[in-house]
Amino acid sequence: MSKVAFFGLFAWGSSKCKQDKLYAFSTCRLPGSGDIIIDAFFSLSTKTTKRRFLWTFFVTAPSHDPIHVRWFNAAPWCSANRHDRLGLERRWHPRLGFYCPTCARNQLYGLRFDHARVLLDKDVAGAQIEESIAKNTQANADILSGGGPRPSGDANRAEPEPSRLLIQTKRTAISQSAGRTEDILSHIAALEKEIEDGKKEIARRRAALAQRRSDAESANYEVASRRARTLGTVQKSIRAREKQWNSVHDKAVESRAFLIREVASMFSLRQRSRRRKGDHANLFSIGGVNIVDLRHMNSVNPAQITASLTHISRMLVLVSHYLALRLPAEIVIPHRGHPLPAIFTPSSSYIARRQDSSPSLSPSHSITGHSITPRSAEAILLPRPRPLFIDRSLPKLAKEDPTSYALFIEGVSLLAWDISWLCRTQGLHIGSESWEDVCDIGRNLWQLLVAPEPLLKALVKSENQHNPGPSSGQDKDSPENTNGEGNTNNLRRSRSLPILGHFSHGSAHTFLGSVEGVEFMKTWKLPSPVKIADKLKATLLGEMANAEWELLGEDEWEEEGVQQVDDESSDRGVVLLK
């Protein structure tokens, strides 16, 4: 490859390059077509009259890249040797900087030409590769489609045999086809197995359905008659159980009646008769103490009132316990620390964790103060019981302590209301007609606990006449089950009779809180205990206001077995409790 050399001629005038100005160089230029081609570096010096020219030639690179050509012109004030040395030392070096765009552009052209050459070579190689690939692809397609190489234009010459790539492609396709065939065959086998399993499952289900149909037909065969027989057996068993249950309940009722009659006998509940001015009157006593009619308490000794109320409270608690009944107003019987009875209102009865306290009615204390000081402030909030005792005559108590008098009247009214409620639960309609009947607590207790059987049956019959209802053998609302053959099986519950010991809170049979018990108690139209207390208080206060005392002779009283109370013990207020 030829090498191109460039030369330049020093010219006077103004220079554009800073380096030329410093060393009096001429301007830079690119090589032209008329440049001298030489094989080596040489220098030519020419002497003129006043100047010395140094011509320096530089040889181009083998790649025909242009290089910087500088002509050095020695300054006139320098010697010739320095001119020659300066021209040799100022040849261009890569580490030297550029002082004009042309110098930098000329230096970069070599790299740009190299990059362009590489890109052209790459394009040529890519075109060759694409042409070869297209040719091989077409040949392989022709071979695969036609089964062999296509003949060329010359009939005596055929195209070359398939290449190694084609053979490898064929082998790969064959192996892939074999793999797919194996997968398809295995999938077919799996599907055939699933079909066989499905057929077996269908056969099994058909057999199970057939067995179930057979069982259903067997179960439905004469199902009505078998159902009727089974229902009859169950009803018969229920009736037997109910009969046994009723028998046990009847025995419990008899036991309750026996126990409460024994309680009445133990407390010596008696009835006596007397005549006053030709009128016949009945007196009732308990424990040898006359039971006071609440309407006549103004003229009765306070010790007698306290004793009779104490005996009645004890007996009433025992009777309610044996009858398994909970009285509406809770009674507090005498016990340790509380020797006298009391009663709570229905709203404050049966409260858990209550400290029962007995009020004292001594002259120095009223019912507003307790005999026992509460241990904590919580006891102040507890309900206060109503006393069932007094320590002075009732008119005197009304004048000296109206509050204690009002509480005592409320307490005896609650006690009479409890007795009337107890009679009503046992089927006795007596003692609940009016508040006057409620106040006669002795008569109500005697008819409930001591009355003979004929009298009790008559009272029950009178109750049934007041409240007619279904007979005891059957119930109007009993359900009836009729089978297909016309046989009727009735399951009836025996209706309870309002007799002594029948209704209670302690058994499921004839439970007083059931619907039947609630309906039975709805017929009780007795006023509330507050109204009874108000009427009793008004009656007693009116009697005290209109009292007219008269002295009667002993011959005007004809009493049979009237108990005499010791005057001394009455004056001291001492009561002997038996």
Coordinates of C-alpha atoms in Angstrom, one line a residue:
M1 CA 0.0 0.0 0.0
S2 CA 1.4 3.4 -1.0
K3 CA 2.1 6.1 1.5
V4 CA 1.1 9.7 0.9
A5 CA 3.3 12.5 2.0
F6 CA 2.2 16.1 2.4
F7 CA 4.2 19.2 2.2
G8 CA 3.6 22.8 2.7
L9 CA 5.2 26.1 1.9
F10 CA 5.9 28.8 4.4
A11 CA 4.0 31.9 3.5
W12 CA 4.2 35.3 5.0
G13 CA 1.2 36.9 6.4
S14 CA -1.1 36.7 9.4
S15 CA -1.5 33.2 10.9
K16 CA -4.8 31.7 12.3
C17 CA -3.3 29.1 14.7
K18 CA -1.9 30.3 18.0
Q19 CA 0.9 27.8 17.6
D20 CA 1.8 29.3 14.3
K21 CA 1.9 32.7 15.8
L22 CA 4.2 31.5 18.5
Y23 CA 6.6 29.8 16.2
A24 CA 5.8 31.7 13.0
F25 CA 4.2 28.6 11.5
S26 CA 1.9 28.7 8.6
T27 CA -1.8 27.5 8.8
C28 CA -2.8 23.9 8.8
R29 CA -4.5 22.2 5.9
L30 CA -5.6 18.8 4.8
P31 CA -3.6 16.7 2.3
G32 CA -4.4 17.2 -1.4
S33 CA -4.2 15.0 -4.5
G34 CA -1.1 16.8 -5.7
D35 CA 1.0 16.0 -2.6
I36 CA 4.3 14.2 -3.1
I37 CA 4.4 10.5 -2.4
I38 CA 7.6 9.5 -0.8
D39 CA 8.9 6.4 1.0
A40 CA 10.7 8.0 3.9
F41 CA 11.1 11.1 6.0
F42 CA 13.4 13.8 4.8
S43 CA 14.1 17.5 5.4
L44 CA 14.9 20.2 2.8
S45 CA 16.5 23.5 3.7
T46 CA 16.8 26.5 1.3
K47 CA 18.7 29.6 1.9
T48 CA 17.5 32.8 0.6
T49 CA 19.0 36.3 0.9
K50 CA 17.6 37.2 4.3
R51 CA 15.7 34.2 5.4
R52 CA 16.2 30.5 5.9
F53 CA 13.5 28.1 5.1
L54 CA 13.1 24.8 6.7
W55 CA 10.9 22.4 4.9
T56 CA 9.8 19.5 6.8
F57 CA 7.9 16.6 5.4
F58 CA 6.0 14.0 7.4
V59 CA 5.0 10.7 6.0
T60 CA 1.4 9.5 6.2
A61 CA 0.3 6.4 8.2
P62 CA -0.3 3.1 6.4
S63 CA -4.1 3.6 6.8
H64 CA -3.9 6.8 4.7
D65 CA -5.0 8.9 7.6
P66 CA -4.0 12.5 7.3
I67 CA -1.4 13.8 9.8
H68 CA -0.6 17.3 10.8
V69 CA 1.9 19.0 8.5
R70 CA 3.8 21.9 10.0
W71 CA 6.3 24.1 8.3
F72 CA 8.8 25.6 10.6
N73 CA 10.1 29.0 9.9
A74 CA 13.1 30.1 11.9
A75 CA 13.0 33.6 13.4
P76 CA 15.5 36.0 11.8
W77 CA 17.2 36.8 15.1
C78 CA 18.1 33.1 15.7
S79 CA 21.1 31.2 14.4
A80 CA 20.8 28.6 11.6
N81 CA 21.6 25.7 14.0
R82 CA 18.8 26.7 16.3
H83 CA 16.5 27.0 13.3
D84 CA 17.3 23.5 12.3
R85 CA 17.0 22.1 15.9
L86 CA 13.7 24.0 16.4
G87 CA 12.3 22.5 13.3
L88 CA 13.1 18.9 14.4
E89 CA 11.9 19.3 18.0
R90 CA 8.5 20.8 17.1
R91 CA 7.2 17.7 15.4
W92 CA 3.7 16.7 16.6
H93 CA 3.3 14.2 19.5
P94 CA 0.1 12.6 20.9
R95 CA 0.6 14.2 24.2
L96 CA 0.7 17.7 22.7
G97 CA -2.5 19.7 22.9
F98 CA -4.6 21.0 20.1
Y99 CA -4.9 24.7 19.4
C100 CA -7.4 24.7 16.6
P101 CA -10.5 22.7 15.5
T102 CA -8.8 21.6 12.3
C103 CA -6.0 19.9 14.2
A104 CA -8.4 18.0 16.5
R105 CA -10.7 17.0 13.6
N106 CA -7.7 15.7 11.6
Q107 CA -6.7 13.6 14.7
L108 CA -10.1 12.1 15.1
Y109 CA -10.6 11.1 11.5
G110 CA -8.6 7.9 11.9
L111 CA -10.8 6.5 14.7
R112 CA -14.0 7.4 12.7
F113 CA -12.6 5.7 9.6
D114 CA -11.8 2.6 11.6
H115 CA -15.3 2.5 13.1
A116 CA -16.9 2.9 9.7
R117 CA -14.7 0.1 8.3
V118 CA -15.8 -2.3 11.1
L119 CA -19.5 -1.5 10.5
L120 CA -19.1 -2.1 6.7
D121 CA -17.4 -5.4 7.4
K122 CA -20.2 -6.4 9.8
D123 CA -22.9 -5.6 7.3
V124 CA -21.2 -7.7 4.6
A125 CA -20.8 -10.6 7.0
G126 CA -24.4 -10.4 8.0
A127 CA -25.6 -10.4 4.4
Q128 CA -23.5 -13.4 3.7
I129 CA -24.9 -15.3 6.7
E130 CA -28.5 -14.4 5.9
E131 CA -28.0 -15.6 2.3
S132 CA -26.5 -18.8 3.4
I133 CA -29.3 -19.5 6.0
A134 CA -32.0 -18.7 3.4
K135 CA -30.5 -21.0 1.0
N136 CA -30.1 -23.9 3.5
T137 CA -33.7 -23.3 4.8
Q138 CA -35.1 -23.5 1.3
A139 CA -33.1 -26.6 0.5
N140 CA -34.2 -28.3 3.7
A141 CA -37.9 -27.4 3.0
D142 CA -37.7 -28.8 -0.5
I143 CA -36.1 -32.0 0.7
L144 CA -38.7 -32.4 3.5
S145 CA -41.6 -31.7 1.1
G146 CA -40.4 -33.5 -1.9
G147 CA -38.5 -36.4 -0.3
G148 CA -35.2 -35.5 -1.9
P149 CA -33.0 -32.8 -3.4
R150 CA -34.4 -30.8 -6.3
P151 CA -32.6 -31.2 -9.7
S152 CA -30.9 -28.1 -10.9
G153 CA -31.0 -26.7 -14.4
D154 CA -28.6 -29.4 -15.6
A155 CA -30.3 -32.7 -15.8
N156 CA -27.2 -34.7 -15.3
R157 CA -26.4 -32.9 -12.0
A158 CA -28.5 -32.9 -8.7
E159 CA -28.3 -30.6 -5.8
P160 CA -26.0 -31.7 -2.9
E161 CA -27.2 -34.1 -0.2
P162 CA -28.9 -32.7 2.9
S163 CA -26.6 -31.0 5.3
R164 CA -25.8 -32.2 8.8
L165 CA -28.2 -29.6 10.3
L166 CA -31.0 -31.0 8.2
I167 CA -30.3 -34.5 9.4
Q168 CA -30.2 -33.4 13.0
T169 CA -33.5 -31.5 12.5
K170 CA -35.1 -34.6 11.2
R171 CA -33.9 -36.7 14.1
T172 CA -35.2 -34.1 16.5
A173 CA -38.6 -34.0 14.9
I174 CA -38.7 -37.8 14.9
S175 CA -37.9 -38.0 18.6
Q176 CA -40.4 -35.3 19.4
S177 CA -43.1 -37.1 17.5
A178 CA -42.2 -40.3 19.3
G179 CA -42.5 -38.5 22.7
R180 CA -45.8 -37.0 21.8
T181 CA -47.1 -40.4 20.6
E182 CA -46.1 -42.0 23.9
D183 CA -47.9 -39.2 25.8
I184 CA -51.0 -39.6 23.8
L185 CA -51.0 -43.4 24.3
S186 CA -50.5 -43.0 28.1
H187 CA -53.3 -40.4 28.2
I188 CA -55.6 -42.8 26.2
A189 CA -54.8 -45.5 28.7
A190 CA -55.6 -43.3 31.6
L191 CA -58.9 -42.2 30.0
E192 CA -59.8 -45.8 29.4
K193 CA -59.1 -46.6 33.0
E194 CA -61.2 -43.7 34.2
I195 CA -64.0 -44.9 31.9
E196 CA -63.9 -48.4 33.4
D197 CA -63.8 -47.0 36.9
G198 CA -66.8 -44.8 36.1
K199 CA -68.7 -47.7 34.7
K200 CA -68.0 -49.7 37.9
E201 CA -69.1 -46.7 40.1
I202 CA -72.3 -46.3 38.1
A203 CA -73.0 -50.0 38.5
R204 CA -72.4 -49.8 42.2
R205 CA -74.6 -46.8 42.6
R206 CA -77.4 -48.4 40.6
A207 CA -77.2 -51.5 42.9
A208 CA -77.3 -49.2 45.9
L209 CA -80.3 -47.3 44.6
A210 CA -82.0 -50.6 43.8
Q211 CA -81.3 -51.8 47.4
R212 CA -82.6 -48.5 48.8
R213 CA -85.8 -48.7 46.7
S214 CA -86.3 -52.2 48.0
D215 CA -85.8 -51.1 51.5
A216 CA -88.1 -48.2 51.1
E217 CA -90.8 -50.4 49.7
S218 CA -90.3 -52.8 52.6
A219 CA -90.5 -49.9 55.0
N220 CA -93.6 -48.4 53.5
Y221 CA -95.4 -51.8 53.4
E222 CA -98.4 -51.4 55.7
V223 CA -96.8 -48.3 57.2
A224 CA -100.1 -46.9 58.4
S225 CA -101.1 -49.9 60.4
R226 CA -97.6 -50.2 61.9
R227 CA -97.5 -46.5 62.7
A228 CA -100.9 -46.8 64.4
R229 CA -99.6 -49.8 66.4
T230 CA -96.4 -48.0 67.4
L231 CA -98.3 -44.9 68.3
G232 CA -100.8 -47.0 70.3
T233 CA -97.9 -48.6 72.1
V234 CA -96.3 -45.3 72.9
Q235 CA -99.5 -43.8 74.1
K236 CA -100.2 -46.8 76.2
S237 CA -96.7 -46.4 77.7
I238 CA -97.3 -42.7 78.3
R239 CA -100.7 -43.4 80.0
A240 CA -99.0 -46.0 82.2
R241 CA -96.3 -43.6 83.1
E242 CA -98.9 -40.9 83.8
K243 CA -100.9 -43.2 85.8
Q244 CA -97.9 -44.1 87.8
W245 CA -97.0 -40.4 88.1
N246 CA -100.5 -39.5 89.2
S247 CA -100.4 -42.4 91.7
V248 CA -97.2 -41.0 93.2
H249 CA -98.6 -37.5 93.2
D250 CA -101.8 -38.8 95.0
K251 CA -99.6 -40.4 97.6
A252 CA -97.6 -37.1 97.9
V253 CA -100.9 -35.2 98.3
E254 CA -102.1 -37.6 101.0
S255 CA -98.7 -37.2 102.8
R256 CA -99.0 -33.4 102.6
A257 CA -102.5 -33.5 103.9
F258 CA -101.5 -35.8 106.8
L259 CA -98.5 -33.6 107.7
I260 CA -100.4 -30.3 107.8
R261 CA -103.2 -31.9 109.8
E262 CA -100.5 -33.2 112.2
V263 CA -99.1 -29.7 112.4
A264 CA -102.5 -28.3 113.3
S265 CA -102.9 -30.9 115.9
M266 CA -99.5 -30.3 117.3
F267 CA -100.2 -26.5 117.6
S268 CA -103.6 -27.4 119.2
L269 CA -105.7 -25.6 116.7
R270 CA -109.2 -25.8 118.2
Q271 CA -112.7 -24.4 117.6
R272 CA -115.0 -23.4 120.5
S273 CA -118.5 -22.1 120.5
R274 CA -120.1 -19.4 122.8
R275 CA -123.3 -17.6 123.1
R276 CA -123.6 -13.9 123.7
K277 CA -127.1 -12.4 124.1
G278 CA -128.6 -15.3 122.3
D279 CA -126.1 -15.2 119.4
H280 CA -124.0 -18.2 118.6
A281 CA -120.3 -17.4 118.0
N282 CA -117.2 -19.5 117.2
L283 CA -113.9 -19.0 118.9
F284 CA -110.6 -20.4 117.5
S285 CA -107.5 -21.0 119.6
I286 CA -103.9 -22.1 118.9
G287 CA -101.6 -23.3 121.6
G288 CA -104.3 -22.5 124.2
V289 CA -104.4 -18.8 123.1
N290 CA -107.4 -17.4 121.4
I291 CA -106.9 -16.3 117.8
V292 CA -107.9 -12.7 117.6
D293 CA -110.1 -11.4 114.8
L294 CA -108.2 -8.5 113.3
R295 CA -111.2 -6.3 113.5
H296 CA -111.5 -6.7 117.3
M297 CA -107.9 -6.1 118.3
N298 CA -108.7 -2.9 120.1
S299 CA -110.2 -4.7 123.1
V300 CA -107.7 -7.6 123.2
N301 CA -104.7 -7.9 125.5
P302 CA -101.4 -7.2 123.7
A303 CA -99.8 -10.3 125.1
Q304 CA -102.6 -12.4 123.7
I305 CA -102.2 -10.8 120.3
T306 CA -98.4 -11.4 120.3
A307 CA -98.8 -15.0 121.5
S308 CA -101.5 -15.9 118.9
L309 CA -99.6 -14.2 116.1
T310 CA -96.4 -16.0 117.1
H311 CA -98.1 -19.4 117.0
I312 CA -99.8 -18.7 113.7
S313 CA -96.5 -17.6 112.2
R314 CA -94.7 -20.8 113.2
M315 CA -97.6 -23.0 112.1
L316 CA -98.0 -21.2 108.8
V317 CA -94.3 -21.6 107.9
L318 CA -94.4 -25.3 108.6
V319 CA -97.6 -25.8 106.6
S320 CA -96.2 -23.9 103.6
H321 CA -93.0 -26.1 103.9
Y322 CA -95.0 -29.3 103.9
L323 CA -97.2 -28.2 101.0
A324 CA -94.1 -27.0 99.1
L325 CA -95.5 -23.6 98.6
R326 CA -93.8 -20.2 98.8
L327 CA -95.9 -17.6 100.5
P328 CA -96.2 -14.2 98.8
A329 CA -95.1 -12.4 101.9
E330 CA -92.1 -14.0 103.6
I331 CA -92.5 -14.7 107.3
V332 CA -89.6 -14.4 109.7
I333 CA -90.2 -16.8 112.6
P334 CA -88.5 -16.3 116.0
H335 CA -85.0 -17.5 116.0
R336 CA -81.7 -16.9 117.8
G337 CA -81.3 -13.1 118.3
H338 CA -84.8 -12.4 117.1
P339 CA -87.4 -13.8 119.6
L340 CA -90.4 -12.2 118.0
P341 CA -92.0 -12.8 114.5
A342 CA -92.1 -10.4 111.6
I343 CA -93.2 -10.4 108.0
F344 CA -91.9 -8.7 104.8
T345 CA -93.8 -7.2 102.0
P346 CA -94.2 -9.2 98.8
S347 CA -91.8 -6.9 97.0
S348 CA -89.0 -7.3 99.5
S349 CA -89.5 -11.0 100.3
Y350 CA -86.9 -13.7 99.6
I351 CA -84.0 -11.4 99.0
A352 CA -80.6 -13.1 99.1
R353 CA -77.9 -12.1 101.7
R354 CA -80.3 -10.2 103.9
Q355 CA -79.7 -9.5 107.6
D356 CA -83.0 -10.1 109.3
S357 CA -83.5 -7.7 112.1
S358 CA -86.4 -7.7 114.6
P359 CA -87.8 -4.3 115.5
S360 CA -88.3 -3.4 119.2
L361 CA -91.4 -1.7 120.5
S362 CA -90.3 -1.0 124.0
P363 CA -91.2 2.4 125.5
S364 CA -87.8 3.8 124.8
H365 CA -87.6 2.5 121.2
S366 CA -90.0 2.7 118.3
I367 CA -90.3 0.6 115.3
T368 CA -88.2 3.1 113.4
G369 CA -85.1 1.9 115.4
H370 CA -83.8 -1.6 115.4
S371 CA -82.8 -3.5 118.5
I372 CA -79.6 -4.6 116.9
T373 CA -77.3 -2.0 115.4
P374 CA -76.4 -2.8 111.8
R375 CA -72.8 -3.8 111.3
S376 CA -72.3 -1.9 108.0
A377 CA -73.9 0.8 105.9
E378 CA -75.3 -1.9 103.6
A379 CA -77.7 -3.1 106.2
I380 CA -79.4 0.3 106.2
L381 CA -80.5 -0.3 102.6
L382 CA -82.0 -3.7 103.4
P383 CA -85.8 -3.9 103.6
R384 CA -87.4 -3.6 107.0
P385 CA -89.8 -6.3 108.2
R386 CA -93.2 -5.5 109.6
P387 CA -93.7 -6.5 113.2
L388 CA -96.2 -9.2 114.3
F389 CA -96.1 -8.2 118.0
I390 CA -96.9 -5.3 120.3
D391 CA -96.0 -4.4 123.8
R392 CA -98.9 -2.2 124.7
S393 CA -102.6 -2.0 123.8
L394 CA -103.5 -1.1 120.3
P395 CA -105.2 2.2 121.1
K396 CA -102.3 3.2 123.3
L397 CA -99.8 2.3 120.6
A398 CA -101.8 4.3 118.0
K399 CA -101.6 7.4 120.2
E400 CA -98.0 7.1 121.4
D401 CA -96.3 5.8 118.2
P402 CA -98.4 6.1 115.1
T403 CA -95.6 4.8 112.9
S404 CA -95.3 1.6 114.8
Y405 CA -99.0 1.3 114.8
A406 CA -99.2 1.6 111.0
L407 CA -96.4 -0.9 110.5
F408 CA -98.1 -3.4 112.9
I409 CA -101.4 -3.1 111.0
E410 CA -99.6 -3.6 107.7
G411 CA -97.9 -6.7 109.2
V412 CA -101.1 -8.4 110.4
S413 CA -102.8 -7.6 107.1
L414 CA -99.9 -9.3 105.2
L415 CA -100.2 -12.3 107.5
A416 CA -104.0 -12.6 106.9
W417 CA -103.4 -12.2 103.2
D418 CA -100.9 -15.1 103.2
I419 CA -103.5 -17.3 105.0
S420 CA -106.2 -16.4 102.4
W421 CA -103.8 -17.0 99.5
L422 CA -102.9 -20.4 101.0
C423 CA -106.5 -21.4 101.3
R424 CA -107.1 -20.3 97.7
T425 CA -104.2 -22.5 96.4
Q426 CA -105.7 -25.5 98.1
G427 CA -109.0 -25.0 96.4
L428 CA -110.9 -23.3 99.2
H429 CA -112.9 -20.3 98.1
I430 CA -113.5 -19.2 101.7
G431 CA -111.7 -16.3 103.1
S432 CA -111.3 -14.4 99.9
E433 CA -114.8 -13.0 99.3
S434 CA -114.0 -9.6 101.1
W435 CA -111.6 -8.1 103.4
E436 CA -113.7 -8.9 106.4
D437 CA -113.4 -12.7 105.6
V438 CA -109.6 -12.2 105.3
C439 CA -109.4 -10.7 108.8
D440 CA -111.0 -13.8 110.4
I441 CA -107.7 -15.7 110.3
G442 CA -108.8 -18.3 112.9
R443 CA -111.7 -19.5 110.9
N444 CA -109.7 -19.7 107.7
L445 CA -106.9 -21.7 109.3
W446 CA -109.4 -24.1 110.9
Q447 CA -111.3 -24.8 107.7
L448 CA -108.1 -25.3 105.8
L449 CA -106.3 -27.6 108.3
V450 CA -108.8 -29.1 110.7
A451 CA -112.2 -29.2 108.9
P452 CA -113.7 -32.7 108.6
E453 CA -113.7 -34.5 105.3
P454 CA -117.5 -34.0 104.6
L455 CA -117.1 -30.3 105.2
L456 CA -114.0 -30.1 103.0
K457 CA -115.7 -32.0 100.2
A458 CA -118.7 -29.6 100.5
L459 CA -116.4 -26.7 100.2
V460 CA -114.6 -28.2 97.2
K461 CA -118.0 -28.8 95.6
S462 CA -119.0 -25.2 96.2
E463 CA -115.7 -24.2 94.6
N464 CA -116.5 -26.3 91.5
Q465 CA -119.9 -24.7 91.2
H466 CA -118.3 -21.3 91.3
N467 CA -115.8 -22.3 88.6
P468 CA -117.2 -25.0 86.4
G469 CA -114.7 -26.8 84.1
P470 CA -113.9 -30.1 82.5
S471 CA -114.2 -33.3 84.6
S472 CA -111.3 -34.9 86.1
G473 CA -111.4 -37.9 83.8
Q474 CA -110.7 -36.0 80.5
D475 CA -109.8 -32.7 79.0
K476 CA -111.7 -30.9 76.3
D477 CA -108.6 -29.8 74.6
S478 CA -107.1 -33.3 74.4
P479 CA -105.7 -34.1 71.0
E480 CA -107.0 -37.1 69.0
N481 CA -105.0 -39.3 66.6
T482 CA -107.1 -41.3 64.2
N483 CA -105.5 -44.0 62.0
G484 CA -106.6 -45.2 58.6
E485 CA -108.8 -48.0 59.9
G486 CA -110.9 -45.6 62.0
N487 CA -109.3 -46.5 65.4
T488 CA -109.0 -43.5 67.6
N489 CA -106.2 -43.3 70.2
N490 CA -106.7 -40.4 72.6
L491 CA -103.9 -39.2 74.8
R492 CA -105.4 -37.2 77.6
R493 CA -103.9 -35.7 80.7
S494 CA -106.0 -36.0 83.8
R495 CA -107.0 -32.6 85.1
S496 CA -106.0 -31.8 88.6
L497 CA -108.6 -31.2 91.3
P498 CA -108.4 -28.3 93.7
I499 CA -107.9 -30.3 96.8
L500 CA -105.6 -30.0 99.8
G501 CA -102.0 -30.6 98.9
H502 CA -102.6 -30.7 95.1
F503 CA -101.0 -27.5 93.8
S504 CA -97.4 -26.8 94.9
H505 CA -94.2 -25.2 93.9
G506 CA -92.1 -28.3 94.6
S507 CA -93.2 -30.7 91.9
A508 CA -93.7 -30.7 88.1
H509 CA -97.1 -32.3 88.5
T510 CA -99.7 -29.6 89.1
F511 CA -97.1 -26.9 89.4
L512 CA -98.6 -23.8 90.6
G513 CA -96.6 -21.7 88.2
S514 CA -97.8 -23.6 85.2
V515 CA -100.5 -22.4 82.8
E516 CA -103.1 -24.5 84.6
G517 CA -102.0 -23.1 88.0
V518 CA -102.0 -19.5 86.7
E519 CA -105.5 -20.0 85.3
F520 CA -106.6 -21.5 88.5
M521 CA -105.4 -18.5 90.5
K522 CA -106.8 -15.9 88.2
T523 CA -110.3 -16.4 89.7
W524 CA -109.0 -14.9 93.0
K525 CA -110.3 -11.4 93.1
L526 CA -109.0 -10.5 96.6
P527 CA -107.8 -6.9 97.0
S528 CA -104.1 -6.2 97.6
P529 CA -102.7 -6.2 101.1
V530 CA -102.3 -2.5 101.1
K531 CA -106.0 -1.9 100.6
I532 CA -106.8 -4.5 103.3
A533 CA -104.4 -2.7 105.7
D534 CA -106.0 0.7 104.9
K535 CA -109.6 -0.6 105.5
L536 CA -108.5 -2.4 108.7
K537 CA -106.8 0.7 110.0
A538 CA -109.8 2.9 109.2
T539 CA -112.1 0.4 111.0
L540 CA -109.9 0.2 114.1
L541 CA -109.4 4.0 114.3
G542 CA -113.1 4.5 113.9
E543 CA -113.9 2.1 116.6
M544 CA -111.5 3.8 119.0
A545 CA -113.1 7.2 118.2
N546 CA -116.7 6.0 118.8
A547 CA -116.0 3.6 121.6
E548 CA -118.6 3.4 124.3
W549 CA -117.7 1.4 127.4
E550 CA -120.3 -0.4 129.4
L551 CA -120.0 -2.9 132.3
L552 CA -121.6 -6.3 131.7
G553 CA -122.4 -8.8 134.3
E554 CA -121.0 -12.3 134.5
D555 CA -124.4 -13.8 133.9
E556 CA -124.6 -12.2 130.5
W557 CA -121.7 -14.3 129.3
E558 CA -122.1 -18.0 128.7
E559 CA -118.8 -19.4 127.5
E560 CA -117.8 -22.9 127.2
G561 CA -114.2 -23.6 128.2
V562 CA -112.9 -20.0 127.8
Q563 CA -109.3 -19.8 128.8
Q564 CA -108.4 -17.3 131.5
V565 CA -105.2 -15.3 131.0
D566 CA -103.2 -14.5 134.1
D567 CA -103.6 -10.8 134.9
E568 CA -100.1 -10.5 136.3
S569 CA -98.4 -12.0 133.3
S570 CA -100.5 -9.7 131.1
D571 CA -99.5 -6.6 133.0
R572 CA -95.8 -7.5 132.7
G573 CA -96.2 -8.3 129.0
V574 CA -94.8 -11.8 129.4
V575 CA -96.0 -14.4 126.9
L576 CA -95.5 -18.1 127.4
L577 CA -94.9 -19.8 124.1
K578 CA -95.6 -23.5 123.8

